[in-house]
Amino acid sequence: MSQLTSSTLPLLPLPDGVVVPHMVVNLVADSDDARRTVAAARAGDGRLLMVPRVDGAFAGVGTIATIEQAEPLPGGRVALVLRGLSRGRIGATEMDADATLRAVITPVESTITDEQRVDALAVEYRRVLGEILELRGARGVLQAVDAITDPGTLADFACYSPDLTPAQKVELLETLDVAERLGSALGWARETLASLSVQDEIASATGQKVNRSQREFLLRQQLAAIREELGETGADDDLISEYRQKLEALGLPQAAHEAVTKEIDRFERMSEQSPEHGWVRTWLDTVFDVPWSERSEDHTDLDAARTVLDADHTGLDEIKDRLIEFLAVRKLRAERNVTTTGRRGGGAVLALVGPPGVGKTSLGESVARALGRRFVRVALGGIRDEAEIRGHRRTYVGAQPGRIVRALREAGTMNPVFLLDEVDKVAADWRGDPTAALLEVLDPAQNHTFRDHYLELELDLSDVLFIATANMLETIPAALLDRMEIVRLDGYTEAEKLAIARDHLLPRQLGETGLAPEDLEVTDAALAALIDGWTQGAGVRGVEKRLGTLARKAALRIANGATERPIHIDEEDLRELLGRRSVHHEPANEPKPAGVATGLAVTGAGGDTLAIEATVMPGSEGLTLTGQLGDVMKESAAIALSYVRGHSSELGVDGDTLGERRVHLHVPAGAIPKDGPSAGITMVTALASLLTGRPVRPEIGMTGEVTLQGRVLPIGGLKQKVLAAHRAGLRTVILPERNAEDLEDVPEPVRAEMTFHPVGDVADVLRLALEDAEEGPARQAA
């Protein structure tokens, strides 16, 4: 097709490409110049000259091409199919009358000066080109290359490569010597092969696989398409994406992260109609609600902590000192980074033990405020199911996490102050032993890997500050008690109750009823009378209830339009506002008949006085007990009777007479269960008083257990018992000798008003407690 004579052809510039002979290309003539060039070519023999531009200028050699197909397009554009015919050297150019650029063209042919070298270059070029196409996976193109027999055409094939620059392709077009052209193409091909080989080595070193995230993306796209075909698309898609984002931001430990990832993947594959769909979603929501990485910053200023405790509580100085020591230990351990395995928090678990209303819960709240931590109360009273602590396993319908996990979710941090309230009222039955689960929660050596049965993930509780409360120690299992440090709150004196009522309780009740401080004034005399005549017990809960009544009465007056400010309440106003006195104290100096003794005991409400009455009557020999006594007090009564009978001669009692009588011991208030090892000497004194006819001194209260030999054994709760004796007006207390040091726990104002007699033998008790007989044994009851 090429012609060796010069001719003039329309010129079509190629701004960004090169067309070589035998190449077929598709072009769109969309400019006016291009359309005029195409029209001029079609008006002639259908040929035109395609010339590439290099740096804005035409190349010296172009390609003569023929128009094989032309189709009009919208907008006046023309779609062309052009086939390259031969090379043509460009001569002069001119613009004809139709504004079409034309050029004088001299066709040129490729030349071969060294056929042997051309053949060798062609073989090597085929080999290199084959390796390139093999690495790129283009084996079909390799077959097309093998079909090319002309060395010049083979060299021109390099212009198809995307690896060559436009300047390199123009250089190939302008090179007429085939050997030279093949050499250039071979050199560039070797550079491309070297680059591809390095890339292949890198791919092999990284596993020759698609990036994991890309692979997962493709699989998820396919899964989404499948679910869409099945009609299972919905809100779960957005939810799964949200779960994955939350998981990355949550900061879970590695094992927990893997477990949650597995559940999310399982949830993604699960149909919405599956019964497990809701269970897995609930589990994931629960996991993401746990504050895995959230922590409050501790306040370590001990002076500020003491200020908070003093502001919240009157008295309790020893308790406050102990709490400050507790906080000081935690501060020092944190500052010096003192840690042992699983014990990052350090320090013992405090157990605040005392009767109701003494401020155990409010002390826990104050500790949280002093530390700047969240406060959570976990009520344990009446719990019998171990799952309440550890949670239910997910296989059960309605399963949920335990109270520990729920409290963490409520707190929103992993280091709150946990108040385990009423730990002494935890019970066990066929559903398990909750106290056993609490062992893991409270043990610093274990709680850094606490596992809730519902989550089945390890939770680190070592930063949680646990404070337990209890009314009595006796009902707390020994293993659980061993993990706690006991801090006793034995109750308040009357003066302390008065200060608490004035400084804390009354202002709080005013606020709860909407009153301002200037609306109501309660005198100290009225507060003292209220405490003495309308409340009882070691705590101040009853005091607050009565003050709430007074505040409501005042609020009613103000709501009805009373103009008096403040409303003044004095001692004589209490009966009108509160009704008759509900608490009556027997006069301390009122004589009691023989056979009546006053003991001291500790109940669930704190210390209390315990009147014990004895009598004898004709009948079969034996002992009758009334007053709903527990096993321990029944044993004390039996021991007391045996002691009196065994020492009848020393007491001046006819032993034979005792053998013909029945003894009856009664403890009033029979509706209230009573038990404990502290009434032994009181029962002996009551029996001895009855049988000798010598009344017990009315101002004396006593506590202590007795043996058959008459030894007085130590007891617990001395402070509570002494405070109860003081409230009842008793001014002399007989106590076991080995409890004498415990008197240091009794407030100094109380000790100053009372007399204490430590004794080691029951004979000393009788000597101190019984009055001198006026008529001797003749006064004994018949």
mmCIF file of C-alpha atoms in Angstrom, residues 384-675:
data_model
loop_
_atom_site.group_PDB
_atom_site.id
_atom_site.type_symbol
_atom_site.label_atom_id
_atom_site.label_comp_id
_atom_site.label_asym_id
_atom_site.label_seq_id
_atom_site.Cartn_x
_atom_site.Cartn_y
_atom_site.Cartn_z
ATOM 1 C CA ARG A 384 -29.898 -16.908 97.309
ATOM 2 C CA ASP A 385 -28.993 -17.484 93.669
ATOM 3 C CA GLU A 386 -25.317 -17.566 92.695
ATOM 4 C CA ALA A 387 -26.283 -16.262 89.247
ATOM 5 C CA GLU A 388 -27.162 -12.920 90.863
ATOM 6 C CA ILE A 389 -23.410 -12.424 91.307
ATOM 7 C CA ARG A 390 -21.862 -14.363 88.412
ATOM 8 C CA GLY A 391 -24.694 -13.974 85.907
ATOM 9 C CA HIS A 392 -26.671 -16.630 84.012
ATOM 10 C CA ARG A 393 -25.139 -18.748 81.306
ATOM 11 C CA ARG A 394 -26.235 -17.744 77.808
ATOM 12 C CA THR A 395 -27.891 -21.107 77.217
ATOM 13 C CA TYR A 396 -30.754 -20.139 79.557
ATOM 14 C CA VAL A 397 -33.792 -18.242 78.335
ATOM 15 C CA GLY A 398 -33.812 -14.730 79.764
ATOM 16 C CA ALA A 399 -30.125 -14.907 80.714
ATOM 17 C CA GLN A 400 -28.519 -11.687 81.908
ATOM 18 C CA PRO A 401 -25.232 -10.634 83.505
ATOM 19 C CA GLY A 402 -24.771 -10.622 87.273
ATOM 20 C CA ARG A 403 -25.054 -7.662 89.587
ATOM 21 C CA ILE A 404 -21.338 -6.910 89.379
ATOM 22 C CA VAL A 405 -21.431 -6.372 85.610
ATOM 23 C CA ARG A 406 -24.721 -4.475 85.827
ATOM 24 C CA ALA A 407 -23.216 -2.194 88.471
ATOM 25 C CA LEU A 408 -20.186 -1.513 86.259
ATOM 26 C CA ARG A 409 -22.517 -0.535 83.423
ATOM 27 C CA GLU A 410 -24.410 1.757 85.787
ATOM 28 C CA ALA A 411 -21.201 3.359 87.064
ATOM 29 C CA GLY A 412 -19.760 3.898 83.589
ATOM 30 C CA THR A 413 -16.189 3.327 84.826
ATOM 31 C CA MET A 414 -14.014 0.372 85.768
ATOM 32 C CA ASN A 415 -12.895 1.869 89.086
ATOM 33 C CA PRO A 416 -16.029 2.934 90.991
ATOM 34 C CA VAL A 417 -16.685 2.563 94.701
ATOM 35 C CA PHE A 418 -18.830 -0.556 95.146
ATOM 36 C CA LEU A 419 -20.942 -0.677 98.292
ATOM 37 C CA LEU A 420 -21.890 -4.323 98.864
ATOM 38 C CA ASP A 421 -24.833 -3.670 101.159
ATOM 39 C CA GLU A 422 -26.038 -6.196 103.767
ATOM 40 C CA VAL A 423 -23.445 -8.835 103.022
ATOM 41 C CA ASP A 424 -24.482 -10.599 106.226
ATOM 42 C CA LYS A 425 -27.909 -11.389 104.760
ATOM 43 C CA VAL A 426 -26.678 -13.428 101.795
ATOM 44 C CA ALA A 427 -28.096 -16.947 101.962
ATOM 45 C CA ALA A 428 -27.532 -20.225 100.106
ATOM 46 C CA ASP A 429 -29.933 -22.874 98.780
ATOM 47 C CA TRP A 430 -30.207 -25.363 95.905
ATOM 48 C CA ARG A 431 -29.517 -22.572 93.408
ATOM 49 C CA GLY A 432 -25.952 -22.166 94.668
ATOM 50 C CA ASP A 433 -23.973 -20.233 97.240
ATOM 51 C CA PRO A 434 -23.636 -16.525 96.377
ATOM 52 C CA THR A 435 -20.992 -16.081 99.072
ATOM 53 C CA ALA A 436 -18.701 -18.404 97.121
ATOM 54 C CA ALA A 437 -19.024 -16.115 94.096
ATOM 55 C CA LEU A 438 -18.322 -13.103 96.305
ATOM 56 C CA LEU A 439 -15.031 -14.705 97.332
ATOM 57 C CA GLU A 440 -13.723 -14.242 93.791
ATOM 58 C CA VAL A 441 -15.092 -10.709 93.611
ATOM 59 C CA LEU A 442 -13.477 -9.556 96.857
ATOM 60 C CA ASP A 443 -10.190 -11.484 96.771
ATOM 61 C CA PRO A 444 -7.467 -9.160 95.364
ATOM 62 C CA ALA A 445 -5.550 -12.201 94.163
ATOM 63 C CA GLN A 446 -8.458 -13.343 91.969
ATOM 64 C CA ASN A 447 -10.665 -10.438 90.986
ATOM 65 C CA HIS A 448 -8.373 -9.206 88.192
ATOM 66 C CA THR A 449 -9.678 -12.150 86.130
ATOM 67 C CA PHE A 450 -13.316 -12.261 87.261
ATOM 68 C CA ARG A 451 -15.532 -14.090 84.750
ATOM 69 C CA ASP A 452 -19.224 -13.417 84.501
ATOM 70 C CA HIS A 453 -21.097 -16.501 83.264
ATOM 71 C CA TYR A 454 -23.136 -14.440 80.808
ATOM 72 C CA LEU A 455 -20.259 -12.536 79.205
ATOM 73 C CA GLU A 456 -17.676 -15.341 79.494
ATOM 74 C CA LEU A 457 -15.000 -12.655 79.231
ATOM 75 C CA GLU A 458 -12.404 -11.791 81.854
ATOM 76 C CA LEU A 459 -13.105 -8.572 83.738
ATOM 77 C CA ASP A 460 -10.442 -6.729 85.732
ATOM 78 C CA LEU A 461 -11.982 -5.669 89.056
ATOM 79 C CA SER A 462 -8.653 -4.862 90.741
ATOM 80 C CA ASP A 463 -9.257 -1.107 90.456
ATOM 81 C CA VAL A 464 -12.709 -1.288 92.051
ATOM 82 C CA LEU A 465 -12.877 -0.117 95.666
ATOM 83 C CA PHE A 466 -15.161 -2.555 97.493
ATOM 84 C CA ILE A 467 -16.814 -1.544 100.760
ATOM 85 C CA ALA A 468 -19.118 -4.064 102.433
ATOM 86 C CA THR A 469 -21.747 -3.340 105.075
ATOM 87 C CA ALA A 470 -23.324 -5.663 107.606
ATOM 88 C CA ASN A 471 -25.423 -5.502 110.756
ATOM 89 C CA MET A 472 -23.904 -8.574 112.395
ATOM 90 C CA LEU A 473 -20.672 -10.513 111.947
ATOM 91 C CA GLU A 474 -22.013 -13.831 113.154
ATOM 92 C CA THR A 475 -23.971 -14.572 109.966
ATOM 93 C CA ILE A 476 -21.115 -13.778 107.554
ATOM 94 C CA PRO A 477 -19.354 -16.970 106.353
ATOM 95 C CA ALA A 478 -15.859 -17.303 107.770
ATOM 96 C CA ALA A 479 -14.193 -17.593 104.348
ATOM 97 C CA LEU A 480 -15.812 -14.342 103.207
ATOM 98 C CA LEU A 481 -15.063 -12.605 106.492
ATOM 99 C CA ASP A 482 -11.415 -13.559 106.117
ATOM 100 C CA ARG A 483 -11.131 -11.360 103.007
ATOM 101 C CA MET A 484 -12.438 -8.248 104.735
ATOM 102 C CA GLU A 485 -11.140 -5.873 107.370
ATOM 103 C CA ILE A 486 -13.787 -5.129 109.971
ATOM 104 C CA VAL A 487 -14.558 -1.525 110.901
ATOM 105 C CA ARG A 488 -17.230 -1.298 113.596
ATOM 106 C CA LEU A 489 -19.828 1.439 113.855
ATOM 107 C CA ASP A 490 -21.390 0.713 117.227
ATOM 108 C CA GLY A 491 -23.808 3.612 117.420
ATOM 109 C CA TYR A 492 -24.007 7.120 118.800
ATOM 110 C CA THR A 493 -24.327 8.728 122.183
ATOM 111 C CA GLU A 494 -27.269 10.987 122.891
ATOM 112 C CA ALA A 495 -25.051 14.042 122.449
ATOM 113 C CA GLU A 496 -23.818 12.771 119.082
ATOM 114 C CA LYS A 497 -27.374 12.065 117.960
ATOM 115 C CA LEU A 498 -28.328 15.608 118.907
ATOM 116 C CA ALA A 499 -25.466 17.076 116.872
ATOM 117 C CA ILE A 500 -26.256 14.857 113.881
ATOM 118 C CA ALA A 501 -29.924 15.785 114.002
ATOM 119 C CA ARG A 502 -29.139 19.505 114.188
ATOM 120 C CA ASP A 503 -26.315 19.661 111.626
ATOM 121 C CA HIS A 504 -27.297 17.009 109.073
ATOM 122 C CA LEU A 505 -30.729 15.432 109.390
ATOM 123 C CA LEU A 506 -32.865 18.533 109.924
ATOM 124 C CA PRO A 507 -31.321 20.486 106.992
ATOM 125 C CA ARG A 508 -31.799 17.441 104.742
ATOM 126 C CA GLN A 509 -35.472 17.081 105.700
ATOM 127 C CA LEU A 510 -36.037 20.781 105.147
ATOM 128 C CA GLY A 511 -34.664 20.447 101.645
ATOM 129 C CA GLU A 512 -36.784 17.376 100.882
ATOM 130 C CA THR A 513 -39.989 19.143 101.961
ATOM 131 C CA GLY A 514 -39.225 22.371 100.100
ATOM 132 C CA LEU A 515 -38.599 24.448 103.210
ATOM 133 C CA ALA A 516 -35.886 27.050 103.626
ATOM 134 C CA PRO A 517 -33.721 27.136 106.787
ATOM 135 C CA GLU A 518 -35.538 30.263 107.933
ATOM 136 C CA ASP A 519 -38.939 28.524 107.720
ATOM 137 C CA LEU A 520 -38.497 26.131 110.652
ATOM 138 C CA GLU A 521 -36.596 26.230 113.903
ATOM 139 C CA VAL A 522 -36.329 23.206 116.214
ATOM 140 C CA THR A 523 -34.660 23.874 119.568
ATOM 141 C CA ASP A 524 -31.974 21.636 121.009
ATOM 142 C CA ALA A 525 -34.272 20.831 123.913
ATOM 143 C CA ALA A 526 -36.917 19.628 121.462
ATOM 144 C CA LEU A 527 -34.329 17.541 119.591
ATOM 145 C CA ALA A 528 -33.101 15.973 122.839
ATOM 146 C CA ALA A 529 -36.661 15.166 123.905
ATOM 147 C CA LEU A 530 -37.475 13.734 120.475
ATOM 148 C CA ILE A 531 -34.415 11.477 120.627
ATOM 149 C CA ASP A 532 -35.238 10.290 124.141
ATOM 150 C CA GLY A 533 -38.985 9.863 123.902
ATOM 151 C CA TRP A 534 -39.807 9.038 120.289
ATOM 152 C CA THR A 535 -36.813 7.057 118.997
ATOM 153 C CA GLN A 536 -34.708 4.168 120.112
ATOM 154 C CA GLY A 537 -31.790 2.168 118.771
ATOM 155 C CA ALA A 538 -28.154 2.880 118.090
ATOM 156 C CA GLY A 539 -28.662 4.698 114.784
ATOM 157 C CA VAL A 540 -30.335 7.902 113.733
ATOM 158 C CA ARG A 541 -32.749 6.623 111.102
ATOM 159 C CA GLY A 542 -35.686 6.905 113.495
ATOM 160 C CA VAL A 543 -34.595 10.440 114.385
ATOM 161 C CA GLU A 544 -34.683 11.435 110.730
ATOM 162 C CA LYS A 545 -38.162 9.964 110.294
ATOM 163 C CA ARG A 546 -39.465 12.019 113.214
ATOM 164 C CA LEU A 547 -37.787 15.146 111.898
ATOM 165 C CA GLY A 548 -39.417 14.464 108.535
ATOM 166 C CA THR A 549 -42.784 14.448 110.317
ATOM 167 C CA LEU A 550 -42.039 17.824 111.927
ATOM 168 C CA ALA A 551 -40.950 19.268 108.568
ATOM 169 C CA ARG A 552 -44.150 18.082 106.878
ATOM 170 C CA LYS A 553 -46.266 19.606 109.655
ATOM 171 C CA ALA A 554 -44.463 22.906 109.161
ATOM 172 C CA ALA A 555 -44.868 22.686 105.377
ATOM 173 C CA LEU A 556 -48.620 22.191 105.865
ATOM 174 C CA ARG A 557 -48.875 25.304 107.998
ATOM 175 C CA ILE A 558 -46.983 27.387 105.466
ATOM 176 C CA ALA A 559 -49.027 26.001 102.568
ATOM 177 C CA ASN A 560 -52.189 26.994 104.455
ATOM 178 C CA GLY A 561 -50.970 30.570 104.633
ATOM 179 C CA ALA A 562 -49.222 30.768 107.985
ATOM 180 C CA THR A 563 -47.231 34.003 108.164
ATOM 181 C CA GLU A 564 -45.152 33.135 111.178
ATOM 182 C CA ARG A 565 -41.467 32.822 110.260
ATOM 183 C CA PRO A 566 -39.781 30.744 111.441
ATOM 184 C CA ILE A 567 -42.177 28.180 112.800
ATOM 185 C CA HIS A 568 -40.767 27.503 116.257
ATOM 186 C CA ILE A 569 -40.887 23.985 117.747
ATOM 187 C CA ASP A 570 -39.935 23.460 121.365
ATOM 188 C CA GLU A 571 -40.085 20.492 123.712
ATOM 189 C CA GLU A 572 -43.683 21.088 124.748
ATOM 190 C CA ASP A 573 -44.818 21.114 121.085
ATOM 191 C CA LEU A 574 -43.692 17.529 120.399
ATOM 192 C CA ARG A 575 -46.737 15.765 121.848
ATOM 193 C CA GLU A 576 -49.097 17.816 119.681
ATOM 194 C CA LEU A 577 -47.018 17.192 116.555
ATOM 195 C CA LEU A 578 -45.801 13.619 117.115
ATOM 196 C CA GLY A 579 -48.431 12.165 119.442
ATOM 197 C CA ARG A 580 -47.727 10.349 122.672
ATOM 198 C CA ARG A 581 -44.226 9.225 123.568
ATOM 199 C CA SER A 582 -43.463 5.885 121.966
ATOM 200 C CA VAL A 583 -40.377 5.050 124.044
ATOM 201 C CA HIS A 584 -40.509 4.743 127.819
ATOM 202 C CA HIS A 585 -37.456 4.135 129.967
ATOM 203 C CA GLU A 586 -37.819 2.559 133.348
ATOM 204 C CA PRO A 587 -36.302 4.749 136.048
ATOM 205 C CA ALA A 588 -32.768 3.570 136.670
ATOM 206 C CA ASN A 589 -33.097 3.773 140.439
ATOM 207 C CA GLU A 590 -36.487 2.131 140.694
ATOM 208 C CA PRO A 591 -36.190 -0.939 142.943
ATOM 209 C CA LYS A 592 -36.860 -4.275 141.278
ATOM 210 C CA PRO A 593 -38.185 -7.371 142.993
ATOM 211 C CA ALA A 594 -35.917 -10.293 143.655
ATOM 212 C CA GLY A 595 -35.440 -12.501 140.620
ATOM 213 C CA VAL A 596 -35.154 -9.667 138.050
ATOM 214 C CA ALA A 597 -31.798 -8.696 136.508
ATOM 215 C CA THR A 598 -30.865 -6.360 133.657
ATOM 216 C CA GLY A 599 -28.560 -7.732 131.025
ATOM 217 C CA LEU A 600 -26.980 -6.142 127.980
ATOM 218 C CA ALA A 601 -27.129 -7.644 124.505
ATOM 219 C CA VAL A 602 -26.509 -6.857 120.843
ATOM 220 C CA THR A 603 -29.401 -7.225 118.415
ATOM 221 C CA GLY A 604 -29.784 -6.451 114.740
ATOM 222 C CA ALA A 605 -30.725 -2.907 115.738
ATOM 223 C CA GLY A 606 -27.631 -2.404 117.917
ATOM 224 C CA GLY A 607 -27.126 -2.646 121.640
ATOM 225 C CA ASP A 608 -30.117 -3.110 123.924
ATOM 226 C CA THR A 609 -30.995 -3.850 127.531
ATOM 227 C CA LEU A 610 -32.401 -7.261 128.321
ATOM 228 C CA ALA A 611 -34.564 -7.806 131.401
ATOM 229 C CA ILE A 612 -34.444 -11.407 132.667
ATOM 230 C CA GLU A 613 -37.047 -12.626 135.160
ATOM 231 C CA ALA A 614 -36.843 -15.815 137.223
ATOM 232 C CA THR A 615 -39.330 -17.621 139.406
ATOM 233 C CA VAL A 616 -39.755 -21.030 141.010
ATOM 234 C CA MET A 617 -42.938 -22.978 141.513
ATOM 235 C CA PRO A 618 -44.085 -26.330 142.802
ATOM 236 C CA GLY A 619 -43.899 -29.041 140.214
ATOM 237 C CA SER A 620 -41.609 -31.473 138.547
ATOM 238 C CA GLU A 621 -37.942 -30.661 138.613
ATOM 239 C CA GLY A 622 -36.716 -28.893 135.503
ATOM 240 C CA LEU A 623 -36.409 -25.606 133.607
ATOM 241 C CA THR A 624 -39.016 -23.684 131.647
ATOM 242 C CA LEU A 625 -37.833 -21.019 129.198
ATOM 243 C CA THR A 626 -39.989 -18.404 127.485
ATOM 244 C CA GLY A 627 -39.254 -15.317 125.417
ATOM 245 C CA GLN A 628 -38.330 -16.927 122.057
ATOM 246 C CA LEU A 629 -34.753 -17.742 122.979
ATOM 247 C CA GLY A 630 -32.161 -19.182 120.626
ATOM 248 C CA ASP A 631 -30.070 -22.272 121.237
ATOM 249 C CA VAL A 632 -27.161 -20.351 122.744
ATOM 250 C CA MET A 633 -29.344 -18.619 125.346
ATOM 251 C CA LYS A 634 -31.042 -21.909 126.185
ATOM 252 C CA GLU A 635 -27.634 -23.367 126.914
ATOM 253 C CA SER A 636 -26.772 -20.323 129.026
ATOM 254 C CA ALA A 637 -29.963 -20.820 131.049
ATOM 255 C CA ALA A 638 -29.171 -24.500 131.644
ATOM 256 C CA ILE A 639 -25.617 -23.645 132.730
ATOM 257 C CA ALA A 640 -26.913 -20.909 135.048
ATOM 258 C CA LEU A 641 -29.319 -23.292 136.780
ATOM 259 C CA SER A 642 -26.641 -25.950 137.124
ATOM 260 C CA TYR A 643 -24.243 -23.430 138.621
ATOM 261 C CA VAL A 644 -26.802 -22.229 141.169
ATOM 262 C CA ARG A 645 -27.681 -25.773 142.165
ATOM 263 C CA GLY A 646 -24.019 -26.735 142.372
ATOM 264 C CA HIS A 647 -23.192 -23.730 144.557
ATOM 265 C CA SER A 648 -26.400 -23.634 146.578
ATOM 266 C CA SER A 649 -24.592 -23.913 149.882
ATOM 267 C CA GLU A 650 -22.357 -20.942 149.056
ATOM 268 C CA LEU A 651 -25.427 -18.925 148.105
ATOM 269 C CA GLY A 652 -27.328 -19.958 151.245
ATOM 270 C CA VAL A 653 -29.937 -21.868 149.266
ATOM 271 C CA ASP A 654 -31.395 -25.218 150.287
ATOM 272 C CA GLY A 655 -30.451 -27.579 147.452
ATOM 273 C CA ASP A 656 -33.162 -30.065 148.379
ATOM 274 C CA THR A 657 -35.780 -27.359 148.069
ATOM 275 C CA LEU A 658 -34.584 -26.611 144.541
ATOM 276 C CA GLY A 659 -34.990 -30.230 143.630
ATOM 277 C CA GLU A 660 -38.682 -30.076 144.457
ATOM 278 C CA ARG A 661 -39.403 -26.932 142.450
ATOM 279 C CA ARG A 662 -39.611 -26.037 138.770
ATOM 280 C CA VAL A 663 -37.600 -23.022 137.671
ATOM 281 C CA HIS A 664 -38.991 -20.631 135.037
ATOM 282 C CA LEU A 665 -36.823 -18.079 133.230
ATOM 283 C CA HIS A 666 -38.504 -15.454 131.071
ATOM 284 C CA VAL A 667 -37.102 -12.738 128.825
ATOM 285 C CA PRO A 668 -39.819 -10.147 128.031
ATOM 286 C CA ALA A 669 -40.732 -9.070 124.486
ATOM 287 C CA GLY A 670 -41.397 -12.633 123.433
ATOM 288 C CA ALA A 671 -42.228 -11.585 119.864
ATOM 289 C CA ILE A 672 -38.575 -10.722 119.281
ATOM 290 C CA PRO A 673 -36.093 -13.603 118.753
ATOM 291 C CA LYS A 674 -33.107 -13.398 121.086
ATOM 292 C CA ASP A 675 -29.825 -15.240 121.022
#
